[in-house]
Short mmCIF file of C-alpha atoms and ligand atoms in Angstrom, two decimals:
data_model
loop_
_atom_site.label_atom_id
_atom_site.label_comp_id
_atom_site.label_asym_id
_atom_site.label_seq_id
_atom_site.Cartn_x
_atom_site.Cartn_y
_atom_site.Cartn_z
CA MET A 915 -44.20 28.46 -21.40
CA THR A 916 -39.99 29.86 -21.02
CA ALA A 917 -38.29 28.88 -17.72
CA THR A 918 -36.89 26.65 -17.93
CA ILE A 919 -35.38 24.74 -14.44
CA VAL A 920 -32.32 23.07 -14.09
CA VAL A 921 -31.74 20.28 -10.82
CA GLY A 922 -29.00 18.24 -9.93
CA THR A 923 -29.90 14.43 -9.63
CA GLN A 924 -27.93 13.35 -6.79
CA TRP A 925 -25.75 14.93 -4.29
CA GLY A 926 -23.83 17.96 -6.39
CA ASP A 927 -21.09 17.90 -8.75
CA GLU A 928 -23.19 16.66 -11.63
CA GLY A 929 -21.10 19.31 -13.35
CA LYS A 930 -24.32 22.20 -13.58
CA GLY A 931 -22.28 24.18 -14.18
CA ARG A 932 -21.43 23.24 -17.30
CA VAL A 933 -24.90 22.06 -18.63
CA VAL A 934 -25.95 25.62 -17.25
CA ASP A 935 -23.05 27.37 -19.73
CA TRP A 936 -24.35 24.92 -22.52
CA LEU A 937 -28.27 26.37 -21.99
CA ALA A 938 -27.47 29.69 -20.92
CA ALA A 939 -26.43 30.06 -25.03
CA GLN A 940 -30.36 30.26 -25.76
CA ALA A 941 -31.45 32.31 -22.25
CA ASP A 942 -31.98 36.09 -21.68
CA ILE A 943 -32.05 35.82 -18.10
CA VAL A 944 -30.03 32.86 -15.28
CA ALA A 945 -30.96 32.94 -12.49
CA ARG A 946 -29.13 30.75 -9.24
CA TYR A 947 -31.59 29.68 -6.46
CA ALA A 948 -30.19 28.04 -3.84
CA GLY A 949 -27.54 27.42 -1.63
CA GLY A 950 -24.61 29.42 -1.26
CA ASP A 951 -21.22 29.65 -1.65
CA ASN A 952 -21.34 25.72 -0.55
CA ALA A 953 -21.66 25.00 -4.41
CA GLY A 954 -18.67 25.12 -6.96
CA HIS A 955 -19.29 25.41 -10.72
CA THR A 956 -16.64 25.08 -12.82
CA VAL A 957 -16.90 25.75 -16.66
CA THR A 958 -14.52 25.98 -19.14
CA VAL A 959 -15.39 28.58 -22.30
CA GLY A 960 -12.22 28.75 -25.03
CA GLY A 961 -9.35 26.63 -22.74
CA GLU A 962 -9.51 29.26 -19.79
CA ARG A 963 -11.23 27.56 -16.36
CA PHE A 964 -13.79 29.88 -14.21
CA ALA A 965 -14.18 28.29 -10.35
CA LEU A 966 -17.67 30.27 -10.16
CA HIS A 967 -19.35 29.52 -6.62
CA LEU A 968 -22.13 32.22 -6.38
CA ILE A 969 -22.61 33.81 -9.89
CA PRO A 970 -24.86 31.89 -12.66
CA SER A 971 -22.62 30.24 -14.92
CA GLY A 972 -24.15 32.51 -17.65
CA ILE A 973 -21.50 35.27 -16.33
CA LEU A 974 -20.00 33.80 -19.27
CA TYR A 975 -22.31 35.64 -21.91
CA PRO A 976 -21.82 38.68 -22.88
CA ASP A 977 -25.67 40.30 -22.75
CA THR A 978 -27.15 37.77 -20.60
CA LEU A 979 -29.20 38.98 -16.98
CA CYS A 980 -27.26 36.92 -14.32
CA VAL A 981 -29.88 37.27 -10.62
CA LEU A 982 -29.16 35.99 -7.30
CA GLY A 983 -32.61 34.26 -5.77
CA ALA A 984 -34.09 34.85 -2.01
CA GLY A 985 -33.18 31.01 -2.25
CA MET A 986 -30.22 31.93 -1.72
CA VAL A 987 -27.61 32.74 1.65
CA VAL A 988 -25.09 34.88 0.12
CA ASN A 989 -21.44 35.43 2.40
CA PRO A 990 -21.19 39.09 0.50
CA ALA A 991 -17.51 38.97 0.53
CA ARG A 992 -17.75 35.90 -1.00
CA LEU A 993 -19.80 37.88 -3.55
CA ILE A 994 -17.37 40.45 -4.32
CA ALA A 995 -14.39 38.11 -4.41
CA GLU A 996 -16.24 37.28 -7.52
CA ILE A 997 -17.03 40.30 -8.21
CA ASP A 998 -14.19 41.09 -8.49
CA GLY A 999 -12.28 38.11 -9.92
CA LEU A 1000 -14.33 38.66 -12.74
CA THR A 1001 -13.77 41.91 -13.43
CA GLU A 1002 -10.05 41.40 -14.25
CA ARG A 1003 -10.37 39.32 -15.95
CA GLY A 1004 -12.16 40.79 -18.24
CA VAL A 1005 -15.65 39.28 -17.65
CA ASP A 1006 -17.98 42.42 -17.19
CA ALA A 1007 -20.00 41.66 -13.43
CA SER A 1008 -21.86 45.02 -12.93
CA PRO A 1009 -24.71 45.81 -11.65
CA SER A 1010 -26.36 46.05 -14.55
CA ARG A 1011 -25.25 42.76 -15.44
CA LEU A 1012 -25.81 40.59 -12.25
CA LYS A 1013 -28.66 41.19 -9.74
CA LEU A 1014 -29.35 39.76 -6.15
CA SER A 1015 -32.23 39.64 -4.61
CA VAL A 1016 -33.84 41.72 -1.59
CA GLY A 1017 -34.45 38.87 0.46
CA ALA A 1018 -31.69 36.28 -0.41
CA HIS A 1019 -30.23 35.94 3.71
CA LEU A 1020 -26.84 37.06 5.17
CA ILE A 1021 -23.92 34.74 5.61
CA LEU A 1022 -22.25 36.22 9.22
CA PRO A 1023 -18.73 35.11 10.04
CA TYR A 1024 -20.79 34.32 13.14
CA HIS A 1025 -23.08 31.68 10.50
CA ILE A 1026 -19.25 30.84 9.68
CA ALA A 1027 -17.97 30.20 13.36
CA LEU A 1028 -21.27 27.95 14.42
CA ASP A 1029 -21.23 25.47 11.46
CA GLY A 1030 -16.97 24.86 12.44
CA ALA A 1031 -17.99 24.07 16.05
CA MET A 1032 -21.45 22.38 15.92
CA GLU A 1033 -19.88 20.25 13.39
CA LEU A 1034 -16.59 19.48 16.38
CA GLN A 1035 -19.69 18.66 18.40
CA ARG A 1036 -21.17 16.35 16.93
CA GLY A 1037 -18.08 14.24 17.08
CA LYS A 1038 -18.33 11.72 15.40
CA LYS A 1039 -21.87 11.74 14.06
CA ALA A 1040 -20.14 15.20 11.87
CA LEU A 1041 -22.14 15.51 8.63
CA GLY A 1042 -19.29 16.87 6.64
CA THR A 1043 -20.49 20.31 5.54
CA THR A 1044 -18.27 22.32 3.70
CA ARG A 1045 -18.26 25.01 6.41
CA ARG A 1046 -18.44 27.52 5.21
CA GLY A 1047 -21.93 28.96 7.34
CA ILE A 1048 -24.43 28.40 5.27
CA GLY A 1049 -26.20 25.54 8.16
CA PRO A 1050 -26.21 27.92 10.76
CA ALA A 1051 -27.42 31.22 7.70
CA TYR A 1052 -30.96 29.66 6.78
CA ALA A 1053 -31.72 28.92 10.38
CA ASP A 1054 -31.38 31.81 10.50
CA LYS A 1055 -33.53 32.76 8.64
CA ALA A 1056 -36.35 30.00 9.82
CA ALA A 1057 -36.00 31.46 13.17
CA ARG A 1058 -36.57 34.36 11.53
CA ALA A 1059 -33.59 36.29 13.44
CA GLY A 1060 -31.33 36.37 10.11
CA LEU A 1061 -30.18 39.87 8.16
CA ARG A 1062 -31.59 40.06 4.23
CA ALA A 1063 -29.53 41.33 1.12
CA GLY A 1064 -31.96 44.03 1.54
CA MET A 1065 -30.77 45.65 4.53
CA MET A 1066 -28.08 47.30 2.80
CA GLN A 1067 -29.33 49.61 1.17
CA ASP A 1068 -28.85 51.66 4.23
CA PRO A 1069 -25.35 51.37 5.02
CA GLU A 1070 -25.41 52.88 8.14
CA ARG A 1071 -28.03 50.69 9.24
CA PHE A 1072 -27.08 47.86 8.44
CA ALA A 1073 -23.56 48.16 10.39
CA ASP A 1074 -25.97 48.42 13.32
CA ARG A 1075 -27.84 46.00 13.27
CA VAL A 1076 -24.53 43.48 12.28
CA TYR A 1077 -22.47 45.25 15.59
CA GLU A 1078 -26.41 43.57 17.81
CA ALA A 1079 -26.37 40.16 15.45
CA VAL A 1080 -22.76 39.46 16.99
CA LYS A 1081 -22.92 40.12 20.19
CA ALA A 1082 -25.63 38.32 20.70
CA LYS A 1083 -24.45 35.38 18.54
CA ASN A 1084 -21.48 35.32 20.51
CA ALA A 1085 -23.21 34.80 24.30
CA ILE A 1086 -23.55 31.45 22.38
CA LEU A 1087 -20.68 31.32 20.49
CA THR A 1088 -18.51 32.04 24.15
CA GLY A 1089 -21.30 31.00 26.45
CA VAL A 1090 -22.44 27.48 24.69
CA TYR A 1091 -19.11 26.23 22.55
CA GLY A 1092 -16.44 27.60 24.48
CA GLN A 1093 -15.19 29.13 20.64
CA PRO A 1094 -14.03 32.54 20.94
CA ALA A 1095 -15.88 36.60 21.19
CA LEU A 1096 -15.45 37.69 17.40
CA ASP A 1097 -15.57 41.37 16.97
CA ALA A 1098 -17.98 43.06 16.99
CA GLU A 1099 -17.02 46.24 15.64
CA ALA A 1100 -14.11 45.02 12.93
CA ILE A 1101 -17.05 43.18 11.10
CA ALA A 1102 -19.71 45.50 11.46
CA ALA A 1103 -17.09 47.94 9.67
CA GLN A 1104 -16.15 45.13 7.28
CA PHE A 1105 -20.03 44.73 7.03
CA HIS A 1106 -20.39 48.83 6.04
CA ASP A 1107 -18.42 48.86 3.31
CA TYR A 1108 -19.86 45.30 1.59
CA ALA A 1109 -23.06 47.29 1.65
CA ARG A 1110 -22.01 50.38 -0.38
CA ARG A 1111 -20.37 48.24 -2.03
CA LEU A 1112 -23.54 45.15 -3.31
CA ALA A 1113 -26.58 48.70 -2.78
CA PRO A 1114 -26.37 49.20 -6.78
CA TYR A 1115 -26.56 45.11 -6.90
CA LEU A 1116 -29.72 44.73 -5.45
CA ALA A 1117 -33.59 44.10 -6.83
CA ASP A 1118 -36.75 42.85 -5.97
CA VAL A 1119 -36.27 39.83 -7.95
CA SER A 1120 -39.30 38.63 -8.41
CA LEU A 1121 -40.83 41.69 -9.91
CA LEU A 1122 -38.05 41.33 -12.56
CA ILE A 1123 -38.41 38.31 -13.06
CA ASN A 1124 -41.82 37.77 -13.83
CA GLU A 1125 -41.76 41.16 -16.08
CA ARG A 1126 -39.33 39.54 -18.66
CA LEU A 1127 -41.25 36.89 -18.83
CA ALA A 1128 -44.79 38.40 -19.79
CA GLY A 1129 -42.42 39.82 -22.66
CA GLY A 1130 -41.09 37.10 -24.08
CA GLN A 1131 -38.13 36.73 -21.95
CA ARG A 1132 -36.13 32.98 -21.38
CA LEU A 1133 -35.15 31.74 -18.41
CA LEU A 1134 -32.85 29.64 -16.92
CA CYS A 1135 -32.84 28.94 -13.52
CA GLU A 1136 -30.12 27.02 -11.26
CA GLY A 1137 -29.77 24.95 -9.12
CA ALA A 1138 -26.71 23.87 -6.27
CA GLN A 1139 -26.07 20.91 -4.98
CA GLY A 1140 -28.33 18.28 -6.32
CA THR A 1141 -32.21 15.88 -5.53
CA LEU A 1142 -30.34 14.10 -2.44
CA LEU A 1143 -28.93 16.84 -0.14
CA ASP A 1144 -32.36 18.73 -0.59
CA LEU A 1145 -33.13 19.58 2.89
CA ASP A 1146 -37.20 17.73 2.40
CA HIS A 1147 -36.22 15.01 -0.22
CA GLY A 1148 -32.67 14.41 0.46
CA THR A 1149 -31.26 11.66 2.66
CA TYR A 1150 -30.96 13.19 5.77
CA PRO A 1151 -28.78 14.41 7.71
CA TYR A 1152 -26.88 13.81 5.06
CA VAL A 1153 -28.20 17.11 3.39
CA THR A 1154 -28.20 20.97 2.87
CA SER A 1155 -29.82 23.68 4.45
CA SER A 1156 -31.03 24.57 1.14
CA SER A 1157 -34.73 23.09 -1.52
CA ALA A 1158 -31.73 22.38 -4.24
CA THR A 1159 -34.92 20.49 -5.59
CA VAL A 1160 -37.37 22.15 -8.70
CA GLY A 1161 -40.25 24.05 -6.18
CA GLY A 1162 -36.98 25.45 -4.62
CA ALA A 1163 -36.17 27.18 -8.30
CA LEU A 1164 -40.00 28.59 -7.61
CA THR A 1165 -40.06 29.79 -4.15
CA SER A 1166 -37.01 31.42 -4.03
CA LEU A 1167 -36.87 33.32 -7.51
CA GLY A 1168 -41.08 34.30 -7.08
CA PHE A 1169 -42.36 32.85 -10.44
CA GLY A 1170 -45.39 30.46 -11.10
CA PRO A 1171 -45.57 27.39 -12.58
CA ARG A 1172 -47.19 28.28 -15.56
CA TYR A 1173 -44.01 29.10 -17.54
CA VAL A 1174 -42.16 26.10 -16.38
CA GLU A 1175 -41.20 24.88 -19.93
CA GLU A 1176 -38.70 22.26 -19.64
CA VAL A 1177 -37.37 20.08 -16.63
CA ILE A 1178 -33.59 18.82 -17.05
CA GLY A 1179 -31.16 17.17 -14.34
CA VAL A 1180 -28.12 16.90 -14.29
CA ALA A 1181 -26.58 12.71 -13.56
CA LYS A 1182 -23.26 12.76 -13.57
CA ALA A 1183 -22.52 8.88 -15.35
CA TYR A 1184 -21.22 7.19 -12.41
CA THR A 1185 -22.66 8.31 -9.00
CA THR A 1186 -20.11 10.31 -6.63
CA ARG A 1187 -20.95 12.40 -2.98
CA VAL A 1188 -18.65 14.78 -0.64
CA GLY A 1189 -19.56 14.53 3.83
CA ALA A 1190 -20.78 11.71 5.01
CA GLY A 1191 -23.79 10.22 4.85
CA PRO A 1192 -24.71 6.21 2.99
CA PHE A 1193 -23.77 5.75 -0.98
CA PRO A 1194 -25.42 2.51 -1.84
CA THR A 1195 -23.22 1.89 -5.05
CA GLU A 1196 -19.72 3.87 -3.46
CA LEU A 1197 -16.71 1.81 -4.28
CA THR A 1198 -13.58 2.33 -2.13
CA ASP A 1199 -11.42 -0.17 -3.91
CA GLU A 1200 -9.68 0.78 -7.29
CA LEU A 1201 -11.99 1.28 -9.47
CA GLY A 1202 -13.75 4.15 -6.83
CA ASP A 1203 -10.12 5.08 -7.14
CA ARG A 1204 -10.14 5.40 -11.05
CA LEU A 1205 -13.26 6.90 -10.88
CA ARG A 1206 -11.82 9.72 -8.64
CA GLY A 1207 -7.79 10.11 -10.14
CA THR A 1208 -5.31 11.19 -8.15
CA GLY A 1209 -6.45 15.12 -8.36
CA ALA A 1210 -3.47 15.95 -11.45
CA ASN A 1211 -6.51 17.13 -13.34
CA PRO A 1212 -9.41 19.95 -13.30
CA TRP A 1213 -11.44 17.25 -13.69
CA ASP A 1214 -10.87 14.39 -11.36
CA GLU A 1215 -13.01 14.36 -8.57
CA TYR A 1216 -12.55 16.47 -6.02
CA GLY A 1217 -14.05 19.99 -4.16
CA THR A 1218 -14.62 22.52 -6.18
CA THR A 1219 -14.98 24.26 -2.95
CA THR A 1220 -12.92 22.08 -0.55
CA GLY A 1221 -11.43 20.12 -2.63
CA ARG A 1222 -11.91 17.01 -0.38
CA PRO A 1223 -11.99 13.47 -2.73
CA ARG A 1224 -15.06 12.69 -3.32
CA ARG A 1225 -16.47 9.39 -3.33
CA CYS A 1226 -16.92 7.68 -6.33
CA GLY A 1227 -18.85 4.72 -6.96
CA TRP A 1228 -21.52 3.40 -9.86
CA LEU A 1229 -24.51 4.58 -11.56
CA ASP A 1230 -27.33 4.10 -9.40
CA ALA A 1231 -30.83 4.46 -11.46
CA VAL A 1232 -32.69 4.05 -8.08
CA ILE A 1233 -31.69 7.36 -7.46
CA LEU A 1234 -31.73 9.26 -10.59
CA ARG A 1235 -35.63 7.33 -10.95
CA TYR A 1236 -36.35 9.32 -7.07
CA ALA A 1237 -35.57 12.81 -8.48
CA ALA A 1238 -37.42 12.40 -11.57
CA ARG A 1239 -40.97 11.73 -10.15
CA VAL A 1240 -39.40 14.93 -7.31
CA ASN A 1241 -38.58 17.08 -9.97
CA GLY A 1242 -41.19 16.04 -12.56
CA LEU A 1243 -37.83 15.66 -14.54
CA THR A 1244 -38.68 15.95 -18.77
CA GLY A 1245 -34.83 15.53 -19.85
CA LEU A 1246 -31.34 14.42 -18.48
CA ALA A 1247 -28.20 15.79 -19.52
CA LEU A 1248 -25.84 12.55 -18.28
CA THR A 1249 -22.62 14.25 -17.36
CA LYS A 1250 -18.82 12.78 -17.68
CA LEU A 1251 -19.49 9.80 -19.66
CA ASP A 1252 -15.74 9.90 -20.49
CA ILE A 1253 -14.56 8.95 -17.93
CA LEU A 1254 -15.73 5.37 -17.88
CA SER A 1255 -13.42 5.05 -21.26
CA GLY A 1256 -11.49 1.99 -20.48
CA PHE A 1257 -13.82 -0.32 -18.19
CA GLU A 1258 -14.41 -3.67 -19.52
CA THR A 1259 -17.50 -3.55 -17.61
CA VAL A 1260 -19.95 -1.28 -16.05
CA LYS A 1261 -22.79 -1.37 -13.61
CA ILE A 1262 -25.23 0.28 -13.15
CA ALA A 1263 -27.84 -0.26 -9.65
CA VAL A 1264 -31.05 -1.41 -10.25
CA ALA A 1265 -33.17 -2.11 -7.94
CA TYR A 1266 -31.70 -2.54 -3.20
CA ASP A 1267 -32.12 -4.37 -1.70
CA TYR A 1268 -32.90 -4.16 1.95
CA ARG A 1269 -32.92 -7.48 4.81
CA GLY A 1270 -34.19 -9.13 2.09
CA GLU A 1271 -37.06 -6.85 -0.37
CA ARG A 1272 -36.25 -6.09 -3.36
CA LEU A 1273 -37.02 -2.16 -2.99
CA GLU A 1274 -37.35 -0.71 -5.95
CA HIS A 1275 -38.07 2.74 -5.00
CA PHE A 1276 -35.10 5.32 -3.17
CA PRO A 1277 -36.00 5.32 0.21
CA THR A 1278 -35.33 9.03 1.94
CA GLU A 1279 -34.38 7.89 6.01
CA ALA A 1280 -30.58 6.92 6.01
CA ASP A 1281 -30.36 4.64 8.77
CA VAL A 1282 -32.85 2.40 5.50
CA LEU A 1283 -30.79 3.61 3.01
CA ALA A 1284 -27.03 2.29 5.26
CA ARG A 1285 -28.03 -1.20 4.50
CA CYS A 1286 -29.30 -1.07 1.16
CA ARG A 1287 -27.79 -3.02 -0.61
CA PRO A 1288 -27.14 -2.99 -4.59
CA ILE A 1289 -28.16 -5.02 -6.90
CA TYR A 1290 -26.17 -4.16 -10.91
CA GLU A 1291 -27.07 -5.00 -14.21
CA GLU A 1292 -24.12 -5.36 -15.79
CA LEU A 1293 -23.18 -3.82 -19.42
CA PRO A 1294 -20.74 -3.84 -21.18
CA GLY A 1295 -17.52 -1.21 -21.50
CA TRP A 1296 -16.00 0.92 -24.55
CA SER A 1297 -11.85 1.28 -23.80
CA GLU A 1298 -12.98 4.75 -27.26
CA ASP A 1299 -11.67 7.70 -26.11
CA LEU A 1300 -15.16 10.31 -26.32
CA THR A 1301 -14.00 13.16 -26.11
CA THR A 1302 -13.92 14.54 -29.61
CA ALA A 1303 -17.30 12.69 -30.94
CA ARG A 1304 -19.58 15.47 -31.67
CA ARG A 1305 -22.21 13.34 -32.39
CA TRP A 1306 -24.52 10.56 -31.00
CA GLU A 1307 -24.02 8.45 -34.35
CA ALA A 1308 -20.34 9.21 -33.33
CA LEU A 1309 -20.04 6.97 -29.90
CA PRO A 1310 -19.44 3.06 -29.46
CA PRO A 1311 -22.06 1.21 -29.54
CA ALA A 1312 -22.12 0.16 -25.90
CA ALA A 1313 -21.56 4.21 -25.34
CA ARG A 1314 -24.64 4.06 -26.18
CA ARG A 1315 -26.26 1.23 -25.20
CA TYR A 1316 -25.89 2.46 -21.47
CA VAL A 1317 -26.92 5.78 -22.61
CA GLU A 1318 -30.14 4.03 -23.74
CA ARG A 1319 -30.04 2.48 -20.99
CA VAL A 1320 -30.75 4.71 -18.29
CA GLU A 1321 -33.06 6.47 -20.33
CA ALA A 1322 -34.83 2.80 -20.44
CA LEU A 1323 -34.07 2.42 -16.32
CA THR A 1324 -35.80 6.08 -15.55
CA GLY A 1325 -38.22 7.15 -18.16
CA VAL A 1326 -36.05 10.11 -19.01
CA PRO A 1327 -34.66 10.75 -22.21
CA VAL A 1328 -31.20 11.79 -21.32
CA ARG A 1329 -31.23 15.45 -23.88
CA LEU A 1330 -27.52 16.17 -23.38
CA ILE A 1331 -24.42 13.49 -22.33
CA GLY A 1332 -20.92 15.65 -21.79
CA VAL A 1333 -18.34 14.33 -23.11
CA GLY A 1334 -14.92 16.38 -22.25
CA PRO A 1335 -14.91 20.12 -19.61
CA GLY A 1336 -15.21 21.78 -22.73
CA ARG A 1337 -18.56 23.42 -24.35
CA GLU A 1338 -17.85 22.19 -27.54
CA GLN A 1339 -17.58 18.96 -26.00
CA THR A 1340 -21.18 18.95 -25.91
CA ILE A 1341 -23.77 15.76 -27.49
CA VAL A 1342 -27.11 17.04 -28.59
CA ARG A 1343 -30.09 14.24 -28.74
P1 IMP B 313 -23.49 22.11 4.27
O1 IMP B 313 -23.87 22.86 2.42
O2 IMP B 313 -22.65 23.00 3.77
O3 IMP B 313 -23.83 22.34 5.16
O4 IMP B 313 -23.31 20.39 3.76
C1 IMP B 313 -23.56 20.56 3.75
C2 IMP B 313 -23.62 19.47 2.97
O5 IMP B 313 -24.21 19.10 2.00
C3 IMP B 313 -22.37 18.45 2.89
O6 IMP B 313 -22.14 17.29 2.93
C4 IMP B 313 -21.63 18.72 2.19
O7 IMP B 313 -20.50 17.96 1.61
C5 IMP B 313 -22.54 18.94 1.51
N1 IMP B 313 -22.64 20.01 0.04
C6 IMP B 313 -23.09 20.80 -0.15
N2 IMP B 313 -22.49 21.61 -0.89
C7 IMP B 313 -22.40 20.98 -1.48
C8 IMP B 313 -21.98 20.99 -3.27
O8 IMP B 313 -22.16 22.16 -3.97
N3 IMP B 313 -21.62 19.80 -3.73
C9 IMP B 313 -21.11 19.03 -2.91
N4 IMP B 313 -21.46 18.42 -2.23
C10 IMP B 313 -21.70 19.49 -0.96
#
């Protein structure tokens, strides 16, 4: 039993990248299983900051094999840019270390154009997508009209398919959305080049992973986004279009549950959300501004991918209990605990009030959630700076009580605590 799955427990941006980076030290393979370049992971190693969108942060270890699963949607231009960016900084991102599943779907320029056009059409009901073409690419996958990475094995034939696909989508872009047509010939030529670049990275990921698991290697599965952005289990329609929860790992990577040893849920010590949709513990006052930060620090609450300010609020234990249930969490990693220093008191939502009724379980219907008011428990805050703490005992008693309360409210042990962006700023329990 050698697979560990890391999932986000909130609305993404929980700090999965740094947790994966930390756990990757003990892994032979790190596999990303969902989403595309809508995600953004920031990892700080030796004071150097790496912002990754597609490639698992395990790439920053010298001997780890990194994998992109079939459940992903990949923009080839972005993947190539990320490979080149890492290579320039001396990180080996060659095909011997990085594999792209033949089953992953590709994001084409028309997906991005359609994402924007559909958001525009939604008007006030816009979802606040990252406009990276994610939803339209997954829609094509489900409609069995997508282009898969495996097609890049034959660049000539692939370019023909791209040409045909762009022409077909142009009819929709111009006819339905009144958008300009895309240049099919230019895009086909561009994708021909991408195919030549990426073909050496293609692999049968399920075969590769199962062979290695059978050989005793350790697999770390890196989720993107979070439980509440999951297409099935999130706050639909304010979700992304992939399976961000635990099942997505098995589907995407093609291995069975018997190998799964641990499911680690990453939770920020407070809650954030980007994009539209209900958010019960949101703070729209100066407390929220304080959690968000000014944007001057790389760890302030502004999107890695879009730079959008994140909506901030208190920790919500109703959400964490839900994430524990949906994912079968065996442990929690609580990140950014240091940010809560300096608050006189800190609050945790323990239940919701829905029209006078007390709800203990998270309601996934967006309309119900929008009418839920958090029922808070208030705990004493702490003023000490936590960023230099390296052991549980070094944390102030009030911070320890906060962590223990999270464990009691969720029934899941907190295994890791993040007290800063650095690899070393992690407390293991
Ligand atoms: P999409 O994934 O671009 O279609 O966006 C759908 C929703 O998911 C929007 O609310 C986005 O802000 C949100 N979202 C997608 N990826 C991330 C992420 O990595 N972190 C946080 N929110 C995300």
